[in-house]
């Protein structure tokens, strides 16, 4: 008799749990997916439309048990898309904010050109230097990178290049319009030299780029010294701007028109 009472109690409890769960599922169900996209290319618009369709597939699922990591994984399946925000608003709304990563660099590999975003994330490999937003990517050389799709590449030399690129993008607005390539070259006199080939023909050499990286990048463009912005249109057709630092960490810029 006692066992029957216990069994009845357990069954009643399980039925109650099922009723509560069914009630919660009815109330806490995703009925709306609010997705915002920030894109800068036609490919980005197309991928945003595809992704929105797939995100709408979460409608009808329980908002209580919806795993935000599942949403993140769906967005990550598009390498050029970055999840800025994934948030559940109870009881029935999923809010998502997605931005398009901007292609900036290409690195030649045995399989083609590995494309990196402006923050160093490996996106995919293509067979040319074209940028999905127009123009061409900046060709990088002299690097030994371990690439994983959708992941930032943690590399000392690349991080130095990203710092320089960030300064150039800030001052020149669209750095890809000015910069053709960046080479990381070991050097006997210095730790290394970053050789930046500008589109007009002039090149910029930043010595020992691991030290005072941002300061040297700014000095290389300085319009009040021998920097790039101080050069006339004719001077930008050839020559070299060299950026070094003294033992006292004083950044120096020198322009030599004779170097090609």
Coordinates of N, CA and C in Angstrom, one line a residue:
X1 N 0.8 -1.2 0.0 CA 0.0 0.0 0.0 C 0.9 1.3 0.0
X2 N 1.9 1.2 0.9 CA 2.8 2.4 1.0 C 3.5 2.6 -0.3
X3 N 3.9 1.5 -1.0 CA 4.6 1.6 -2.3 C 3.7 2.2 -3.3
X4 N 2.4 1.8 -3.3 CA 1.5 2.3 -4.3 C 1.3 3.8 -4.1
X5 N 1.3 4.3 -2.9 CA 1.1 5.7 -2.6 C 2.3 6.5 -3.1
X6 N 3.5 5.9 -2.9 CA 4.7 6.6 -3.3 C 4.7 6.6 -4.9
X7 N 4.3 5.5 -5.5 CA 4.3 5.5 -7.0 C 3.3 6.5 -7.5
X8 N 2.2 6.6 -6.9 CA 1.1 7.5 -7.3 C 1.7 8.9 -7.2
X9 N 2.4 9.2 -6.1 CA 2.9 10.5 -5.8 C 3.9 10.9 -6.9
X10 N 4.8 10.0 -7.2 CA 5.9 10.2 -8.2 C 5.2 10.5 -9.6
X11 N 4.2 9.7 -9.9 CA 3.6 9.9 -11.2 C 2.9 11.2 -11.3
X12 N 2.2 11.6 -10.2 CA 1.5 12.9 -10.1 C 2.6 14.0 -10.3
X13 N 3.7 13.9 -9.6 CA 4.8 14.9 -9.7 C 5.3 15.0 -11.1
X14 N 5.5 13.9 -11.8 CA 6.0 13.9 -13.2 C 5.0 14.5 -14.1
X15 N 3.7 14.2 -13.9 CA 2.7 14.8 -14.7 C 2.6 16.3 -14.5
X16 N 2.8 16.8 -13.2 CA 2.8 18.2 -12.9 C 4.0 18.9 -13.6
X17 N 5.1 18.2 -13.6 CA 6.3 18.8 -14.3 C 6.1 18.9 -15.8
X18 N 5.4 17.9 -16.3 CA 5.1 17.9 -17.8 C 4.2 19.0 -18.1
X19 N 3.2 19.2 -17.3 CA 2.2 20.3 -17.5 C 2.9 21.7 -17.4
X20 N 3.7 21.8 -16.4 CA 4.5 23.1 -16.2 C 5.4 23.3 -17.4
X21 N 6.1 22.3 -17.8 CA 7.0 22.4 -18.9 C 6.3 22.8 -20.2
X22 N 5.1 22.2 -20.4 CA 4.3 22.5 -21.6 C 3.8 24.0 -21.5
X23 N 3.4 24.4 -20.3 CA 3.0 25.8 -20.1 C 4.1 26.8 -20.4
X24 N 5.3 26.4 -19.8 CA 6.4 27.3 -20.1 C 6.8 27.4 -21.5
X25 N 6.7 26.2 -22.2 CA 7.0 26.2 -23.6 C 6.1 27.0 -24.4
X26 N 4.8 27.0 -24.0 CA 3.8 27.8 -24.7 C 4.0 29.3 -24.5
X27 N 4.4 29.7 -23.3 CA 4.6 31.1 -23.0 C 6.0 31.6 -23.5
X28 N 7.0 30.8 -23.2 CA 8.4 31.2 -23.6 C 8.8 30.5 -24.9
X29 N 8.2 31.0 -26.0 CA 8.5 30.5 -27.3 C 8.9 31.7 -28.2
X30 N 9.9 31.5 -28.9 CA 10.4 32.6 -29.8 C 9.4 32.8 -30.9
X31 N 8.9 34.0 -31.0 CA 7.9 34.4 -32.0 C 8.5 35.4 -32.9
X32 N 9.6 36.0 -32.5 CA 10.2 37.1 -33.3 C 11.7 37.1 -33.2
X33 N 12.4 37.2 -34.4 CA 13.8 37.3 -34.4 C 14.1 38.7 -35.0
X34 N 14.6 39.6 -34.2 CA 15.0 40.9 -34.6 C 16.5 40.9 -35.0
X35 N 16.8 41.0 -36.3 CA 18.2 40.9 -36.7 C 18.6 42.2 -37.4
X36 N 19.7 42.7 -37.0 CA 20.2 43.9 -37.6 C 21.6 43.6 -38.2
X37 N 21.8 44.1 -39.5 CA 23.0 43.7 -40.2 C 23.7 45.0 -40.6
X38 N 25.0 45.1 -40.5 CA 25.8 46.2 -41.0 C 26.8 45.6 -42.0
X39 N 26.6 45.9 -43.3 CA 27.4 45.3 -44.3 C 27.9 46.4 -45.2
X40 N 29.0 46.1 -46.0 CA 29.6 47.1 -46.8 C 29.9 46.6 -48.2
X41 N 29.3 45.5 -48.6 CA 29.5 44.9 -49.9 C 28.3 44.2 -50.4
X42 N 28.2 43.9 -51.7 CA 27.1 43.2 -52.3 C 27.1 41.8 -51.8
X43 N 28.3 41.2 -51.7 CA 28.3 39.8 -51.1 C 27.8 39.8 -49.7
X44 N 28.1 40.9 -48.9 CA 27.6 41.0 -47.6 C 26.1 41.1 -47.5
X45 N 25.5 41.8 -48.4 CA 24.1 41.9 -48.5 C 23.4 40.6 -48.8
X46 N 24.1 39.8 -49.7 CA 23.5 38.5 -50.0 C 23.6 37.6 -48.8
X47 N 24.8 37.6 -48.2 CA 25.0 36.7 -47.0 C 24.0 37.1 -45.9
X48 N 23.8 38.4 -45.7 CA 22.9 38.9 -44.7 C 21.5 38.3 -44.9
X49 N 21.1 38.4 -46.2 CA 19.7 37.9 -46.5 C 19.6 36.4 -46.2
X50 N 20.6 35.6 -46.6 CA 20.6 34.2 -46.3 C 20.6 33.9 -44.8
X51 N 21.4 34.6 -44.1 CA 21.6 34.4 -42.7 C 20.3 34.8 -42.0
X52 N 19.6 35.8 -42.4 CA 18.3 36.2 -41.8 C 17.3 35.1 -42.0
X53 N 17.3 34.5 -43.1 CA 16.3 33.4 -43.4 C 16.6 32.3 -42.4
X54 N 17.9 31.9 -42.2 CA 18.2 30.9 -41.3 C 18.0 31.2 -39.8
X55 N 18.2 32.5 -39.5 CA 17.9 32.9 -38.1 C 16.4 32.8 -37.8
X56 N 15.6 33.1 -38.8 CA 14.1 33.0 -38.7 C 13.7 31.5 -38.4
X57 N 14.6 30.6 -38.6 CA 14.3 29.2 -38.3 C 14.3 28.9 -36.8
X58 N 14.7 29.9 -36.0 CA 14.6 29.8 -34.5 C 13.2 30.1 -34.0
X59 N 12.4 30.7 -34.9 CA 11.0 31.0 -34.5 C 10.3 29.7 -34.2
X60 N 9.6 29.6 -33.1 CA 8.9 28.4 -32.7 C 9.6 27.6 -31.7
X61 N 10.9 27.9 -31.5 CA 11.7 27.2 -30.5 C 11.5 27.8 -29.1
X62 N 11.7 27.0 -28.1 CA 11.6 27.5 -26.7 C 12.7 28.5 -26.4
X63 N 12.3 29.7 -26.0 CA 13.3 30.7 -25.6 C 14.0 30.4 -24.4
X64 N 13.4 29.5 -23.5 CA 14.0 29.1 -22.3 C 15.2 28.2 -22.6
X65 N 15.0 27.3 -23.5 CA 16.0 26.3 -23.7 C 16.9 26.6 -25.0
X66 N 16.6 27.7 -25.6 CA 17.4 28.1 -26.8 C 18.8 28.4 -26.4
X67 N 19.8 27.8 -27.0 CA 21.2 27.9 -26.7 C 21.8 29.0 -27.6
X68 N 22.2 30.1 -26.9 CA 22.8 31.2 -27.7 C 24.0 30.8 -28.5
X69 N 24.7 29.8 -28.0 CA 25.9 29.2 -28.7 C 25.5 28.7 -30.1
X70 N 24.3 28.1 -30.1 CA 23.8 27.6 -31.4 C 23.6 28.7 -32.4
X71 N 23.1 29.9 -31.9 CA 22.9 31.0 -32.8 C 24.3 31.5 -33.2
X72 N 25.3 31.6 -32.3 CA 26.6 32.0 -32.6 C 27.3 31.2 -33.6
X73 N 27.0 29.8 -33.5 CA 27.6 28.9 -34.5 C 27.1 29.1 -35.9
X74 N 25.8 29.4 -36.0 CA 25.2 29.7 -37.2 C 25.8 30.9 -37.9
X75 N 26.0 32.0 -37.1 CA 26.6 33.2 -37.7 C 28.0 32.9 -38.1
X76 N 28.7 32.1 -37.3 CA 30.1 31.8 -37.5 C 30.3 31.0 -38.8
X77 N 29.3 30.3 -39.3 CA 29.4 29.6 -40.5 C 29.5 30.5 -41.7
X78 N 29.3 31.8 -41.5 CA 29.6 32.8 -42.5 C 30.9 33.5 -42.1
X79 N 32.1 33.2 -42.6 CA 33.3 33.7 -42.1 C 33.4 35.2 -42.1
X80 N 32.7 35.9 -43.0 CA 32.8 37.3 -43.1 C 31.8 38.0 -42.2
X81 N 31.0 37.2 -41.5 CA 30.0 37.8 -40.6 C 30.5 37.7 -39.1
X82 N 30.3 38.7 -38.4 CA 30.7 38.7 -37.0 C 29.5 39.0 -36.1
X83 N 29.2 38.2 -35.1 CA 28.1 38.4 -34.1 C 28.5 39.5 -33.2
X84 N 27.8 40.6 -33.2 CA 28.1 41.7 -32.3 C 27.3 41.6 -31.0
X85 N 26.1 41.0 -31.2 CA 25.2 40.8 -30.0 C 24.2 39.7 -30.3
X86 N 24.0 38.8 -29.3 CA 23.0 37.8 -29.3 C 22.3 37.8 -28.0
X87 N 21.1 38.1 -28.0 CA 20.4 38.3 -26.7 C 18.9 37.9 -26.8
X88 N 18.6 37.1 -25.7 CA 17.2 36.7 -25.6 C 16.4 37.7 -24.8
X89 N 15.3 38.1 -25.3 CA 14.4 39.0 -24.5 C 13.1 38.2 -24.2
X90 N 13.0 37.8 -23.0 CA 11.9 36.9 -22.6 C 10.6 37.8 -22.6
X91 N 9.5 37.1 -23.0 CA 9.4 35.7 -23.2 C 9.6 35.2 -24.7
X92 N 9.6 36.1 -25.7 CA 9.4 35.6 -27.0 C 10.3 36.2 -28.1
X93 N 11.3 37.0 -27.8 CA 12.1 37.6 -28.8 C 13.6 37.3 -28.7
X94 N 14.2 37.0 -29.9 CA 15.6 36.8 -30.0 C 16.2 38.0 -30.8
X95 N 17.1 38.7 -30.2 CA 17.7 39.9 -30.8 C 19.2 39.6 -31.2
X96 N 19.5 39.9 -32.5 CA 20.8 39.6 -33.0 C 21.3 40.8 -33.8
X97 N 22.6 41.1 -33.6 CA 23.3 42.2 -34.3 C 24.5 41.6 -35.0
X98 N 24.6 41.8 -36.3 CA 25.7 41.2 -37.0 C 26.4 42.2 -37.9
X99 N 27.7 42.2 -38.0 CA 28.5 43.1 -38.8 C 29.3 42.3 -39.8
X100 N 29.6 42.9 -40.9 CA 30.5 42.3 -41.9 C 31.9 42.6 -41.7
X101 N 32.7 41.6 -41.5 CA 34.2 41.8 -41.4 C 34.7 42.4 -42.7
X102 N 35.6 43.3 -42.6 CA 36.2 44.0 -43.8 C 37.5 43.3 -44.3
X103 N 37.5 42.8 -45.5 CA 38.7 42.3 -46.0 C 39.7 43.4 -46.1
X104 N 41.0 43.0 -45.8 CA 42.0 44.0 -45.9 C 43.3 43.5 -46.5
X105 N 43.7 42.2 -46.2 CA 45.0 41.7 -46.6 C 44.8 40.4 -47.3
X106 N 45.8 40.1 -48.1 CA 46.0 38.7 -48.7 C 47.4 38.2 -48.5
X107 N 47.5 36.9 -48.2 CA 48.8 36.3 -48.1 C 48.8 35.1 -49.0
X108 N 49.9 35.1 -49.9 CA 50.0 34.0 -50.9 C 50.3 32.7 -50.2
X109 N 49.6 31.6 -50.4 CA 49.8 30.3 -49.9 C 49.8 29.3 -51.1
X110 N 50.1 28.1 -50.8 CA 50.2 27.1 -51.9 C 48.8 26.8 -52.5
X111 N 47.7 27.3 -51.8 CA 46.4 27.0 -52.2 C 45.7 28.3 -52.8
X112 N 46.4 29.4 -52.8 CA 45.9 30.6 -53.3 C 46.2 31.8 -52.3
X113 N 45.3 32.8 -52.4 CA 45.5 33.9 -51.5 C 44.6 33.8 -50.3
X114 N 45.2 33.7 -49.1 CA 44.5 33.6 -47.9 C 44.1 35.1 -47.5
X115 N 42.8 35.3 -47.3 CA 42.3 36.6 -47.1 C 42.1 36.9 -45.6
X116 N 42.6 38.0 -45.1 CA 42.5 38.4 -43.7 C 41.7 39.6 -43.6
X117 N 40.9 39.7 -42.5 CA 40.2 41.0 -42.3 C 41.1 42.0 -41.7
X118 N 40.5 43.2 -41.4 CA 41.4 44.3 -40.9 C 41.7 44.1 -39.4
X119 N 41.2 43.1 -38.8 CA 41.6 42.7 -37.4 C 42.4 41.4 -37.4
X120 N 42.8 40.9 -38.5 CA 43.7 39.8 -38.6 C 42.9 38.4 -38.6
X121 N 41.6 38.4 -38.8 CA 40.8 37.2 -38.8 C 41.0 36.6 -40.2
X122 N 41.3 35.3 -40.2 CA 41.3 34.5 -41.5 C 39.9 34.2 -42.0
X123 N 39.6 34.7 -43.2 CA 38.2 34.5 -43.7 C 38.1 33.3 -44.6
X124 N 38.9 33.3 -45.7 CA 38.9 32.2 -46.6 C 40.0 32.4 -47.6
X125 N 40.1 31.5 -48.6 CA 41.2 31.6 -49.6 C 40.5 31.8 -51.0
X126 N 41.1 32.7 -51.8 CA 40.6 32.9 -53.1 C 41.8 32.9 -54.1
X127 N 41.6 33.1 -55.4 CA 42.7 32.9 -56.3 C 43.2 34.2 -56.8
X128 N 42.8 35.4 -56.3 CA 43.3 36.7 -56.7 C 43.3 37.6 -55.5
X129 N 43.7 38.9 -55.8 CA 43.8 39.9 -54.7 C 42.5 40.7 -54.6
X130 N 41.5 40.4 -55.3 CA 40.3 41.3 -55.3 C 39.6 41.3 -53.9
X131 N 39.1 42.5 -53.6 CA 38.4 42.7 -52.3 C 36.9 42.7 -52.6
X132 N 36.1 42.1 -51.8 CA 34.7 41.9 -52.0 C 34.0 43.3 -52.0
X133 N 34.6 44.3 -51.4 CA 34.0 45.6 -51.4 C 34.5 46.5 -52.5
X134 N 35.4 46.0 -53.3 CA 36.0 46.7 -54.5 C 37.5 46.9 -54.3
X135 N 38.2 47.0 -55.4 CA 39.6 47.2 -55.3 C 40.3 45.9 -55.0
X136 N 41.5 46.1 -54.4 CA 42.4 44.9 -54.1 C 42.8 44.9 -52.6
X137 N 43.1 43.8 -52.1 CA 43.6 43.7 -50.8 C 45.1 44.0 -50.8
X138 N 45.6 44.4 -49.6 CA 47.0 44.6 -49.4 C 47.8 43.3 -49.3
X139 N 48.8 43.1 -50.2 CA 49.5 41.8 -50.2 C 50.6 41.8 -49.1
X140 N 50.5 40.8 -48.2 CA 51.5 40.7 -47.2 C 52.5 39.6 -47.5
X141 N 53.7 39.8 -47.2 CA 54.8 38.8 -47.4 C 55.8 38.8 -46.3
X142 N 56.5 37.7 -46.2 CA 57.5 37.5 -45.1 C 56.9 37.0 -43.8
X143 N 55.7 36.5 -43.8 CA 55.0 36.0 -42.6 C 54.9 34.5 -42.7
X144 N 54.9 33.9 -41.5 CA 54.7 32.5 -41.4 C 53.5 32.3 -40.4
X145 N 52.3 32.2 -41.0 CA 51.1 32.2 -40.3 C 50.4 30.9 -40.2
X146 N 49.8 30.6 -39.0 CA 49.0 29.4 -38.8 C 47.5 30.0 -38.9
X147 N 46.8 29.5 -39.9 CA 45.5 30.1 -40.2 C 44.4 29.1 -39.9
X148 N 43.4 29.6 -39.2 CA 42.2 28.8 -38.9 C 40.9 29.7 -39.3
X149 N 40.1 29.2 -40.1 CA 38.9 29.9 -40.6 C 38.1 30.5 -39.5
X150 N 37.8 31.8 -39.6 CA 37.0 32.5 -38.6 C 37.8 32.9 -37.3
X151 N 39.1 32.6 -37.3 CA 39.8 32.9 -36.1 C 40.9 34.0 -36.3
X152 N 41.1 34.8 -35.3 CA 42.2 35.8 -35.4 C 43.5 35.0 -35.4
X153 N 44.5 35.5 -36.2 CA 45.8 34.9 -36.2 C 46.7 35.6 -35.3
X154 N 47.1 34.9 -34.2 CA 48.0 35.5 -33.2 C 49.5 35.4 -33.6
X155 N 50.0 36.4 -34.2 CA 51.4 36.4 -34.8 C 52.0 37.7 -34.5
X156 N 53.2 37.7 -33.9 CA 53.9 39.0 -33.6 C 54.1 39.9 -34.7
X157 N 54.6 39.4 -35.8 CA 54.8 40.2 -37.0 C 53.5 40.8 -37.6
X158 N 52.5 39.9 -37.6 CA 51.2 40.4 -38.1 C 50.6 41.4 -37.2
X159 N 50.7 41.3 -35.9 CA 50.2 42.3 -35.0 C 50.8 43.6 -35.2
X160 N 52.1 43.6 -35.5 CA 52.8 44.9 -35.8 C 52.2 45.5 -37.1
X161 N 52.0 44.7 -38.1 CA 51.4 45.2 -39.3 C 50.0 45.8 -39.1
X162 N 49.2 45.1 -38.2 CA 47.9 45.5 -37.9 C 47.9 46.9 -37.2
X163 N 48.9 47.1 -36.4 CA 49.0 48.4 -35.7 C 49.3 49.5 -36.7
X164 N 50.3 49.2 -37.6 CA 50.6 50.2 -38.6 C 49.4 50.5 -39.5
X165 N 48.7 49.4 -39.9 CA 47.6 49.6 -40.8 C 46.5 50.4 -40.1
X166 N 46.3 50.2 -38.8 CA 45.3 51.0 -38.0 C 45.6 52.4 -38.1
X167 N 46.9 52.8 -38.0 CA 47.2 54.2 -38.0 C 47.0 54.8 -39.4
X168 N 47.4 54.0 -40.4 CA 47.2 54.4 -41.8 C 45.8 54.6 -42.2
X169 N 44.9 53.6 -41.7 CA 43.5 53.7 -41.9 C 42.9 54.9 -41.3
X170 N 43.4 55.3 -40.1 CA 42.9 56.5 -39.4 C 43.2 57.7 -40.1
X171 N 44.5 57.8 -40.6 CA 44.9 59.1 -41.2 C 44.6 59.2 -42.7
X172 N 44.7 58.1 -43.4 CA 44.5 58.1 -44.9 C 43.0 57.8 -45.2
X173 N 42.2 57.4 -44.2 CA 40.8 57.0 -44.4 C 40.7 55.6 -45.0
X174 N 41.1 55.5 -46.2 CA 41.0 54.2 -46.9 C 42.4 53.7 -47.3
X175 N 43.0 53.0 -46.4 CA 44.5 52.6 -46.6 C 44.7 51.8 -47.8
X176 N 43.7 51.0 -48.2 CA 43.9 50.1 -49.3 C 44.1 50.9 -50.6
X177 N 43.5 52.1 -50.6 CA 43.7 52.9 -51.8 C 45.1 53.5 -52.0
X178 N 45.9 53.5 -50.9 CA 47.2 54.0 -50.9 C 48.3 52.9 -50.8
X179 N 48.0 51.8 -50.1 CA 49.0 50.8 -49.9 C 48.8 49.6 -50.8
X180 N 49.9 49.2 -51.5 CA 49.8 48.0 -52.4 C 50.3 46.8 -51.6
X181 N 51.4 46.8 -50.9 CA 51.9 45.7 -50.2 C 52.7 46.0 -49.0
X182 N 52.8 45.1 -48.1 CA 53.6 45.2 -46.9 C 54.5 44.0 -46.7
X183 N 55.8 44.1 -46.7 CA 56.7 43.0 -46.5 C 57.4 43.1 -45.2
X184 N 57.4 42.0 -44.5 CA 58.2 41.9 -43.2 C 59.5 41.2 -43.5
X185 N 60.6 42.0 -43.4 CA 61.9 41.5 -43.8 C 62.9 41.6 -42.6
X186 N 63.6 40.4 -42.3 CA 64.6 40.4 -41.3 C 65.8 41.4 -41.8
X187 N 66.5 41.9 -40.9 CA 67.6 42.8 -41.3 C 68.8 42.7 -40.3
X188 N 70.0 42.8 -40.8 CA 71.2 42.7 -40.0 C 71.3 43.9 -39.1
X189 N 71.1 45.1 -39.6 CA 71.3 46.3 -38.7 C 70.1 46.5 -37.7
X190 N 68.9 46.0 -38.1 CA 67.8 46.2 -37.3 C 67.1 44.8 -37.0
X191 N 66.2 44.8 -36.1 CA 65.5 43.5 -35.8 C 64.8 43.1 -37.1
X192 N 64.1 44.0 -37.7 CA 63.4 43.8 -39.0 C 63.1 45.1 -39.6
X193 N 62.6 45.1 -40.8 CA 62.1 46.3 -41.5 C 60.8 45.9 -42.2
X194 N 59.8 46.8 -41.9 CA 58.5 46.7 -42.6 C 58.7 47.5 -43.9
X195 N 58.5 46.9 -45.0 CA 58.6 47.6 -46.3 C 57.2 47.8 -46.8
X196 N 56.8 49.1 -46.9 CA 55.4 49.4 -47.3 C 55.4 50.0 -48.6
X197 N 54.9 49.3 -49.6 CA 54.9 49.9 -51.0 C 53.6 50.7 -51.2
X198 N 53.8 52.0 -51.5 CA 52.6 52.8 -51.7 C 52.3 52.8 -53.2
X199 N 51.0 53.1 -53.5 CA 50.5 52.9 -54.9 C 51.2 53.8 -55.9
X200 N 51.6 55.0 -55.5 CA 52.2 56.0 -56.4 C 53.6 55.5 -56.8
X201 N 54.3 54.8 -56.0 CA 55.6 54.3 -56.3 C 56.6 54.5 -55.2
X202 N 56.4 55.4 -54.3 CA 57.3 55.6 -53.1 C 57.1 54.5 -52.2
X203 N 58.1 54.2 -51.4 CA 57.9 53.1 -50.4 C 58.3 53.7 -49.0
X204 N 57.8 53.1 -48.0 CA 58.1 53.5 -46.6 C 58.7 52.3 -45.9
X205 N 59.8 52.6 -45.2 CA 60.5 51.5 -44.5 C 60.5 51.9 -43.0
X206 N 59.9 51.0 -42.2 CA 59.9 51.2 -40.8 C 60.8 50.1 -40.1
X207 N 61.9 50.6 -39.5 CA 62.9 49.7 -38.9 C 62.5 49.3 -37.5
X208 N 62.8 48.1 -37.2 CA 62.4 47.5 -35.9 C 61.0 47.9 -35.5
X209 N 60.1 47.3 -36.2 CA 58.6 47.6 -36.1 C 58.1 47.2 -34.7
X210 N 58.8 46.4 -34.0 CA 58.2 45.9 -32.7 C 58.4 47.0 -31.6
X211 N 59.2 48.0 -31.9 CA 59.4 49.1 -30.9 C 58.8 50.4 -31.4
X212 N 58.0 51.1 -30.6 CA 57.4 52.3 -30.9 C 56.6 52.2 -32.2
X213 N 55.9 51.1 -32.4 CA 55.2 50.8 -33.6 C 54.2 51.9 -34.1
X214 N 53.3 52.3 -33.2 CA 52.4 53.3 -33.6 C 53.0 54.7 -33.8
X215 N 54.0 55.0 -33.0 CA 54.7 56.3 -33.1 C 55.4 56.4 -34.5
X216 N 56.0 55.3 -34.9 CA 56.7 55.2 -36.2 C 55.8 55.3 -37.3
X217 N 54.6 54.6 -37.2 CA 53.6 54.7 -38.3 C 53.1 56.1 -38.5
X218 N 52.9 56.8 -37.4 CA 52.4 58.2 -37.5 C 53.5 59.1 -38.1
X219 N 54.7 58.9 -37.7 CA 55.8 59.7 -38.2 C 56.0 59.5 -39.7
X220 N 55.8 58.2 -40.1 CA 55.9 57.9 -41.5 C 55.0 58.7 -42.4
X221 N 53.8 59.1 -41.9 CA 52.8 59.8 -42.6 C 52.9 61.3 -42.3
X222 N 53.6 61.7 -41.3 CA 53.6 63.1 -40.8 C 53.7 64.1 -42.0
X223 N 52.8 65.1 -42.0 CA 52.8 66.1 -43.0 C 53.7 67.3 -42.7
X224 N 54.3 67.3 -41.5 CA 55.2 68.4 -41.1 C 56.7 68.0 -41.0
X225 N 57.0 66.9 -41.5 CA 58.4 66.4 -41.5 C 58.7 65.9 -42.9
X226 N 59.4 64.8 -42.9 CA 59.8 64.1 -44.2 C 58.8 63.0 -44.5
X227 N 57.7 63.0 -43.9 CA 56.7 61.9 -44.0 C 56.0 61.9 -45.4
X228 N 55.1 60.9 -45.6 CA 54.4 60.7 -46.8 C 53.5 61.9 -47.2
X229 N 52.8 62.4 -46.3 CA 51.9 63.5 -46.6 C 52.6 64.8 -46.8
X230 N 53.9 64.9 -46.5 CA 54.6 66.1 -46.8 C 55.3 66.1 -48.2
X231 N 55.2 65.0 -48.8 CA 55.8 64.8 -50.2 C 54.8 65.4 -51.2
X232 N 55.4 66.0 -52.2 CA 54.6 66.4 -53.4 C 54.2 65.3 -54.2
X233 N 53.3 65.5 -55.2 CA 52.8 64.4 -56.0 C 54.0 63.8 -56.8
X234 N 54.9 64.6 -57.2 CA 56.0 64.1 -58.0 C 57.0 63.3 -57.1
X235 N 57.2 63.8 -55.9 CA 58.1 63.1 -55.0 C 57.5 61.7 -54.6
X236 N 56.2 61.5 -54.6 CA 55.6 60.3 -54.3 C 55.7 59.2 -55.4
X237 N 56.3 59.6 -56.5 CA 56.4 58.6 -57.6 C 57.6 57.7 -57.4
X238 N 58.6 58.1 -56.5 CA 59.7 57.3 -56.3 C 60.4 57.6 -55.0
X239 N 61.5 57.0 -54.7 CA 62.2 57.3 -53.4 C 61.7 56.5 -52.3
X240 N 62.3 56.8 -51.1 CA 62.0 56.0 -49.9 C 61.9 56.9 -48.7
X241 N 61.0 56.6 -47.8 CA 60.9 57.3 -46.5 C 61.3 56.3 -45.5
X242 N 62.4 56.5 -44.8 CA 62.9 55.6 -43.7 C 62.5 56.2 -42.4
X243 N 62.0 55.2 -41.5 CA 61.6 55.6 -40.2 C 62.5 54.7 -39.2
X244 N 63.2 55.4 -38.3 CA 64.0 54.7 -37.3 C 63.8 55.3 -36.0
X245 N 64.5 54.8 -35.0 CA 64.5 55.4 -33.6 C 65.9 55.4 -33.0
X246 N 66.2 56.4 -32.3 CA 67.5 56.5 -31.7 C 67.5 55.6 -30.4
X247 N 68.7 55.5 -29.8 CA 68.8 54.8 -28.5 C 67.9 55.4 -27.4
X248 N 67.7 56.7 -27.6 CA 66.8 57.4 -26.6 C 65.4 57.4 -27.0
X249 N 65.0 56.5 -27.9 CA 63.6 56.3 -28.4 C 63.0 57.6 -29.1
X250 N 63.9 58.3 -29.8 CA 63.4 59.5 -30.6 C 63.2 59.0 -32.0
X251 N 62.0 59.1 -32.5 CA 61.7 58.6 -33.8 C 62.2 59.6 -34.8
X252 N 62.8 59.1 -35.9 CA 63.4 59.9 -36.9 C 62.9 59.5 -38.3
X253 N 62.6 60.4 -39.1 CA 62.1 60.2 -40.5 C 63.1 60.9 -41.5
X254 N 63.4 60.1 -42.5 CA 64.3 60.7 -43.6 C 63.8 60.3 -44.9
X255 N 63.7 61.2 -45.8 CA 63.3 61.0 -47.2 C 64.5 61.0 -48.2
X256 N 64.6 59.9 -49.0 CA 65.7 59.8 -49.9 C 65.1 59.6 -51.3
X257 N 65.2 60.6 -52.2 CA 64.6 60.5 -53.5 C 65.4 59.6 -54.5
X258 N 66.6 59.3 -54.1 CA 67.4 58.5 -55.0 C 67.2 57.1 -55.0
X259 N 66.5 56.6 -53.9 CA 66.3 55.2 -53.7 C 65.0 54.7 -54.5
X260 N 65.1 53.7 -55.2 CA 64.0 53.2 -56.0 C 63.6 51.8 -55.5

